[in-house]
GROMACS .gro file of C-alpha atoms in nm:
model
  298
    1MET     CA    1   2.119   0.548  -1.194
    2SER     CA    2   1.762   0.465  -1.351
    3ILE     CA    3   1.609   0.400  -0.967
    4ALA     CA    4   1.749   0.727  -0.823
    5GLU     CA    5   1.728   0.937  -1.113
    6LYS     CA    6   1.312   0.833  -1.072
    7ARG     CA    7   1.388   0.986  -0.722
    8ARG     CA    8   1.287   1.339  -0.575
    9PRO     CA    9   1.677   1.538  -0.574
   10ALA     CA   10   1.700   1.506  -0.255
   11LEU     CA   11   1.708   1.107  -0.263
   12GLY     CA   12   1.932   1.163  -0.648
   13ARG     CA   13   2.176   1.373  -0.465
   14GLY     CA   14   2.252   1.093  -0.169
   15MET     CA   15   2.402   0.798  -0.406
   16ALA     CA   16   2.421   0.946  -0.739
   17ALA     CA   17   2.725   1.220  -0.674
   18LEU     CA   18   2.861   0.912  -0.469
   19LEU     CA   19   2.884   0.710  -0.814
   20SER     CA   20   2.861   0.924  -1.073
   21ASN     CA   21   3.171   0.832  -1.304
   22ALA     CA   22   3.234   0.546  -1.168
   23PRO     CA   23   3.464   0.262  -1.257
   24PRO     CA   24   3.409  -0.054  -1.502
   25PRO     CA   25   3.428  -0.439  -1.354
   26PRO     CA   26   3.777  -0.502  -1.298
   27SER     CA   27   3.779  -0.749  -1.614
   28ALA     CA   28   3.707  -0.425  -1.807
   29ALA     CA   29   3.892  -0.243  -1.685
   30ALA     CA   30   4.203  -0.143  -1.939
   31ALA     CA   31   4.413   0.092  -1.660
   32PRO     CA   32   4.414   0.212  -1.352
   33ALA     CA   33   4.057   0.487  -1.270
   34PRO     CA   34   4.204   0.803  -1.314
   35ALA     CA   35   4.159   1.003  -0.919
   36ILE     CA   36   3.881   1.112  -0.816
   37PRO     CA   37   3.845   1.419  -0.494
   38GLY     CA   38   3.673   1.270  -0.225
   39ARG     CA   39   3.696   0.942  -0.287
   40THR     CA   40   3.956   0.669  -0.425
   41LEU     CA   41   3.867   0.365  -0.669
   42LEU     CA   42   3.982  -0.027  -0.494
   43THR     CA   43   3.966  -0.379  -0.602
   44LEU     CA   44   3.939  -0.511  -0.271
   45PRO     CA   45   3.918  -0.869  -0.135
   46VAL     CA   46   3.600  -0.968  -0.073
   47GLU     CA   47   3.773  -1.116   0.262
   48ALA     CA   48   3.874  -0.735   0.399
   49ILE     CA   49   3.611  -0.608   0.306
   50GLU     CA   50   3.276  -0.639   0.666
   51ARG     CA   51   2.876  -0.542   0.617
   52ASN     CA   52   2.791  -0.251   0.781
   53PRO     CA   53   2.579  -0.365   1.198
   54GLU     CA   54   2.392  -0.071   1.165
   55GLN     CA   55   2.270  -0.123   0.776
   56PRO     CA   56   1.957  -0.095   0.824
   57ARG     CA   57   1.836  -0.349   0.616
   58LYS     CA   58   1.749  -0.686   0.769
   59ARG     CA   59   1.649  -0.936   0.550
   60PHE     CA   60   1.808  -1.049   0.274
   61GLU     CA   61   1.564  -1.296  -0.017
   62ASP     CA   62   1.757  -1.583  -0.118
   63ALA     CA   63   1.535  -1.644  -0.435
   64LYS     CA   64   1.632  -1.245  -0.583
   65LEU     CA   65   1.977  -1.311  -0.425
   66GLU     CA   66   2.138  -1.616  -0.654
   67GLU     CA   67   1.942  -1.418  -0.948
   68LEU     CA   68   2.226  -1.117  -0.862
   69ALA     CA   69   2.461  -1.385  -0.812
   70ALA     CA   70   2.382  -1.494  -1.137
   71SER     CA   71   2.402  -1.193  -1.317
   72ILE     CA   72   2.677  -1.116  -1.156
   73ARG     CA   73   2.813  -1.447  -1.300
   74GLN     CA   74   2.756  -1.304  -1.622
   75HIS     CA   75   2.811  -0.962  -1.574
   76GLY     CA   76   3.040  -0.885  -1.277
   77ILE     CA   77   2.983  -0.607  -1.074
   78VAL     CA   78   2.866  -0.301  -1.258
   79GLU     CA   79   2.814  -0.045  -0.976
   80PRO     CA   80   3.069  -0.070  -0.691
   81ILE     CA   81   3.040  -0.056  -0.398
   82LEU     CA   82   3.059   0.190  -0.126
   83VAL     CA   83   3.330   0.116   0.186
   84ARG     CA   84   3.483   0.348   0.461
   85LYS     CA   85   3.790   0.232   0.651
   86ASP     CA   86   3.720   0.086   0.954
   87GLY     CA   87   4.058  -0.036   1.091
   88GLY     CA   88   4.290  -0.288   0.839
   89ARG     CA   89   3.949  -0.346   0.685
   90TYR     CA   90   3.672  -0.226   0.478
   91ARG     CA   91   3.357  -0.092   0.627
   92ILE     CA   92   3.043  -0.119   0.373
   93LEU     CA   93   2.805   0.218   0.380
   94ALA     CA   94   2.591   0.111   0.034
   95GLY     CA   95   2.630  -0.184  -0.143
   96GLU     CA   96   2.614  -0.528   0.071
   97ARG     CA   97   2.349  -0.753  -0.121
   98ARG     CA   98   2.576  -0.726  -0.392
   99TRP     CA   99   2.889  -0.803  -0.183
  100ARG     CA  100   2.713  -1.114  -0.056
  101ALA     CA  101   2.587  -1.218  -0.475
  102ALA     CA  102   2.970  -1.107  -0.521
  103GLN     CA  103   3.083  -1.421  -0.272
  104ARG     CA  104   2.790  -1.642  -0.362
  105ALA     CA  105   2.913  -1.610  -0.760
  106GLY     CA  106   3.296  -1.675  -0.626
  107LEU     CA  107   3.385  -1.392  -0.726
  108LYS     CA  108   3.736  -1.368  -0.441
  109GLU     CA  109   3.781  -0.906  -0.561
  110VAL     CA  110   3.544  -0.680  -0.611
  111PRO     CA  111   3.489  -0.335  -0.763
  112ALA     CA  112   3.498  -0.069  -0.428
  113VAL     CA  113   3.462   0.259  -0.401
  114LEU     CA  114   3.627   0.378  -0.079
  115ARG     CA  115   3.498   0.697   0.089
  116GLU     CA  116   3.577   0.899   0.425
  117ALA     CA  117   3.210   0.907   0.610
  118THR     CA  118   3.137   1.001   0.969
  119ASP     CA  119   2.889   0.761   1.179
  120ARG     CA  120   2.596   0.938   1.125
  121GLU     CA  121   2.662   0.968   0.727
  122ALA     CA  122   2.738   0.582   0.683
  123PHE     CA  123   2.418   0.526   0.835
  124GLU     CA  124   2.213   0.764   0.621
  125LEU     CA  125   2.424   0.660   0.256
  126ALA     CA  126   2.301   0.276   0.360
  127LEU     CA  127   1.976   0.424   0.444
  128VAL     CA  128   1.907   0.672   0.113
  129GLU     CA  129   2.056   0.376  -0.085
  130ASN     CA  130   1.807   0.066   0.051
  131LEU     CA  131   1.569   0.323   0.054
  132GLN     CA  132   1.625   0.429  -0.333
  133ARG     CA  133   1.583   0.074  -0.445
  134ALA     CA  134   1.268  -0.012  -0.194
  135ASP     CA  135   1.442  -0.269   0.023
  136LEU     CA  136   1.310  -0.175   0.357
  137ASN     CA  137   0.995  -0.337   0.463
  138ALA     CA  138   0.796  -0.045   0.678
  139ILE     CA  139   0.954  -0.134   1.032
  140GLU     CA  140   1.291  -0.135   0.917
  141GLU     CA  141   1.234   0.244   0.757
  142ALA     CA  142   1.106   0.350   1.133
  143GLU     CA  143   1.351   0.201   1.266
  144ALA     CA  144   1.652   0.299   1.025
  145TYR     CA  145   1.461   0.653   1.112
  146GLU     CA  146   1.430   0.590   1.525
  147VAL     CA  147   1.848   0.554   1.470
  148LEU     CA  148   1.831   0.924   1.251
  149GLN     CA  149   1.691   1.096   1.601
  150ALA     CA  150   1.821   0.894   1.913
  151ASP     CA  151   2.103   0.766   1.836
  152HIS     CA  152   2.261   1.083   1.594
  153GLY     CA  153   2.017   1.387   1.716
  154LEU     CA  154   1.813   1.458   1.399
  155THR     CA  155   1.491   1.554   1.437
  156GLN     CA  156   1.217   1.479   1.206
  157GLU     CA  157   1.250   1.787   0.971
  158ALA     CA  158   1.595   1.717   0.937
  159ILE     CA  159   1.526   1.295   0.867
  160ALA     CA  160   1.276   1.408   0.578
  161THR     CA  161   1.529   1.667   0.453
  162ARG     CA  162   1.851   1.362   0.416
  163VAL     CA  163   1.624   1.114   0.274
  164GLY     CA  164   1.325   1.311   0.073
  165LYS     CA  165   1.037   1.205   0.195
  166GLU     CA  166   0.777   1.411   0.399
  167ARG     CA  167   0.782   1.488   0.719
  168SER     CA  168   0.492   1.349   0.808
  169THR     CA  169   0.597   1.019   0.588
  170VAL     CA  170   0.872   0.977   0.855
  171ALA     CA  171   0.622   1.064   1.203
  172ASN     CA  172   0.352   0.777   1.004
  173ALA     CA  173   0.651   0.583   0.992
  174LEU     CA  174   0.747   0.595   1.358
  175ARG     CA  175   0.446   0.519   1.494
  176LEU     CA  176   0.439   0.174   1.380
  177LEU     CA  177   0.745   0.114   1.644
  178LYS     CA  178   0.432   0.139   1.897
  179LEU     CA  179   0.318  -0.149   1.761
  180PRO     CA  180   0.374  -0.512   1.993
  181GLU     CA  181   0.666  -0.681   1.913
  182ASP     CA  182   0.540  -0.993   1.717
  183VAL     CA  183   0.350  -0.840   1.550
  184ARG     CA  184   0.581  -0.558   1.411
  185GLU     CA  185   0.779  -0.875   1.307
  186SER     CA  186   0.532  -0.991   1.136
  187VAL     CA  187   0.488  -0.682   0.893
  188ARG     CA  188   0.865  -0.719   0.864
  189GLY     CA  189   0.825  -1.079   0.781
  190GLY     CA  190   0.567  -1.031   0.489
  191GLN     CA  191   0.290  -1.150   0.683
  192LEU     CA  192   0.137  -0.778   0.702
  193ASP     CA  193   0.183  -0.513   0.447
  194MET     CA  194   0.271  -0.093   0.577
  195GLY     CA  195  -0.109   0.020   0.518
  196HIS     CA  196  -0.272  -0.339   0.770
  197ALA     CA  197  -0.006  -0.153   1.051
  198ARG     CA  198  -0.148   0.161   0.983
  199ALA     CA  199  -0.519   0.009   1.046
  200LEU     CA  200  -0.317  -0.144   1.354
  201LEU     CA  201  -0.271   0.166   1.530
  202GLY     CA  202  -0.632   0.252   1.577
  203LEU     CA  203  -0.618  -0.028   1.797
  204GLU     CA  204  -0.521   0.167   2.144
  205ASP     CA  205  -0.476  -0.203   2.363
  206GLY     CA  206  -0.177  -0.423   2.286
  207GLU     CA  207  -0.329  -0.760   2.328
  208ALA     CA  208  -0.644  -0.605   2.023
  209ILE     CA  209  -0.422  -0.509   1.804
  210ARG     CA  210  -0.226  -0.887   1.880
  211LYS     CA  211  -0.607  -1.054   1.790
  212VAL     CA  212  -0.656  -0.881   1.487
  213ALA     CA  213  -0.331  -0.849   1.379
  214GLN     CA  214  -0.324  -1.261   1.429
  215ARG     CA  215  -0.728  -1.310   1.216
  216ALA     CA  216  -0.595  -1.011   0.941
  217ILE     CA  217  -0.297  -1.280   0.844
  218ARG     CA  218  -0.482  -1.665   0.900
  219GLU     CA  219  -0.789  -1.505   0.723
  220GLY     CA  220  -0.584  -1.311   0.433
  221LEU     CA  221  -0.778  -1.036   0.490
  222SER     CA  222  -0.754  -0.694   0.253
  223VAL     CA  223  -0.627  -0.379   0.389
  224ARG     CA  224  -0.997  -0.246   0.476
  225ALA     CA  225  -1.126  -0.520   0.519
  226THR     CA  226  -0.863  -0.485   0.844
  227GLU     CA  227  -0.905  -0.125   0.831
  228ALA     CA  228  -1.367  -0.207   0.900
  229LEU     CA  229  -1.274  -0.427   1.209
  230VAL     CA  230  -1.042  -0.190   1.347
  231ARG     CA  231  -1.348   0.012   1.332
  232SER     CA  232  -1.587  -0.229   1.470
  233LEU     CA  233  -1.363  -0.307   1.748
  234SER     CA  234  -1.254   0.066   1.821
  235LYS     CA  235  -1.638   0.128   1.864
  236LYS     CA  236  -1.733   0.225   2.174
  237PRO     CA  237  -2.055   0.198   2.380
  238PRO     CA  238  -2.233   0.458   2.486
  239LYS     CA  239  -2.205   0.435   2.868
  240ALA     CA  240  -2.454   0.472   3.139
  241GLY     CA  241  -2.408   0.692   3.412
  242PRO     CA  242  -2.415   0.507   3.795
  243SER     CA  243  -2.752   0.665   3.872
  244ASP     CA  244  -2.924   0.603   3.500
  245ALA     CA  245  -3.268   0.426   3.619
  246PRO     CA  246  -3.393   0.153   3.380
  247ALA     CA  247  -3.732   0.290   3.167
  248ASP     CA  248  -3.915  -0.049   3.211
  249SER     CA  249  -3.832  -0.059   3.591
  250PRO     CA  250  -4.120  -0.175   3.840
  251ALA     CA  251  -4.050   0.093   3.952
  252ILE     CA  252  -4.147   0.384   3.637
  253ARG     CA  253  -4.414   0.138   3.481
  254ASP     CA  254  -4.667   0.180   3.850
  255LEU     CA  255  -4.540   0.583   3.797
  256ALA     CA  256  -4.670   0.577   3.441
  257HIS     CA  257  -4.984   0.382   3.531
  258ARG     CA  258  -5.099   0.562   3.817
  259LEU     CA  259  -5.041   0.882   3.543
  260GLN     CA  260  -5.249   0.717   3.321
  261ARG     CA  261  -5.542   0.697   3.535
  262ARG     CA  262  -5.510   1.005   3.649
  263LEU     CA  263  -5.465   1.193   3.347
  264GLY     CA  264  -5.682   0.952   3.132
  265ALA     CA  265  -5.426   0.881   2.896
  266ARG     CA  266  -5.175   0.679   2.762
  267CYS     CA  267  -4.829   0.868   2.965
  268ARG     CA  268  -4.482   0.731   2.935
  269VAL     CA  269  -4.221   0.789   3.142
  270VAL     CA  270  -3.846   0.838   3.026
  271PRO     CA  271  -3.575   0.856   3.266
  272LYS     CA  272  -3.230   1.044   3.156
  273SER     CA  273  -3.077   1.045   3.515
  274ALA     CA  274  -3.165   0.962   3.878
  275VAL     CA  275  -3.302   1.340   3.892
  276ALA     CA  276  -3.385   1.467   3.454
  277GLY     CA  277  -3.592   1.285   3.197
  278LYS     CA  278  -3.947   1.320   2.994
  279LEU     CA  279  -4.335   1.311   3.042
  280GLU     CA  280  -4.504   1.207   2.722
  281VAL     CA  281  -4.852   1.169   2.650
  282GLU     CA  282  -5.070   1.031   2.400
  283TYR     CA  283  -5.371   1.301   2.258
  284THR     CA  284  -5.607   1.186   1.999
  285SER     CA  285  -5.774   1.472   1.922
  286LEU     CA  286  -5.825   1.864   2.062
  287ASP     CA  287  -6.100   1.793   2.282
  288GLU     CA  288  -5.920   1.463   2.454
  289LEU     CA  289  -5.578   1.764   2.463
  290ASP     CA  290  -5.867   1.986   2.690
  291GLY     CA  291  -5.971   1.740   2.935
  292ILE     CA  292  -5.600   1.690   2.999
  293LEU     CA  293  -5.503   1.981   3.095
  294ALA     CA  294  -5.829   2.077   3.259
  295LYS     CA  295  -5.719   1.730   3.539
  296ILE     CA  296  -5.383   1.916   3.551
  297GLY     CA  297  -5.487   2.275   3.579
  298ALA     CA  298  -5.392   2.439   3.253
   0.00000   0.00000   0.00000
């Protein structure tokens, strides 16, 4: 699998180890494939197979399914679907897109690899396959990590090890689930990408996040432009203390005028709070300064 080989070893172990030595399409098989420990190679009716309800991937692009169906009509299914037994039926572990396309192509049977797997292993296999193929959007990936964390008790470190990513990558993905649901839906639908979603996390208020998201979609803002907009909105103006005195209040102006008359020089009173501030006295020569100091008894 060329895509898997480009990934780091932790990802490569996921699907390559499961699907290595997979059989050719049924039409090309001259004899039953030999048994492989831990796996059974089958040809299954498409109606005997059902999707995994916990499949991390929720959206399948119609145009790409049609392209794959056309390829399957011409070449068959090159890579078997990975399934596990579930009662009298078979549940997909990996390969739902191929299964869907096979039905569009009119196939009645598909090659499959049968293996045993716990619920957690089944979910991990589906997640790893989608990550290898870059099939998940940012929210689907985050939701998959959340399932591993909440339903299967894995830590972020354990999740990172299993999917071959850095722990910080997993942590940052999980943060996206703090976004309002309608904004997450925009990411799922492709109107916003991962960069936009991460930029929106710079805002704390849900309504502000929605407004920026809507503007980014409406105006086609780039990630950089969205980041700049978030920065401008997240800057908080300095808060004035309840007892701060305005610098141009009548009382302050009157005080400055009385000081000017008393000292014979331009004066400015700059209050910092109700009990603190500074007094500025201007002078234009040393002689004028001496006169001011004499008047205040210095």
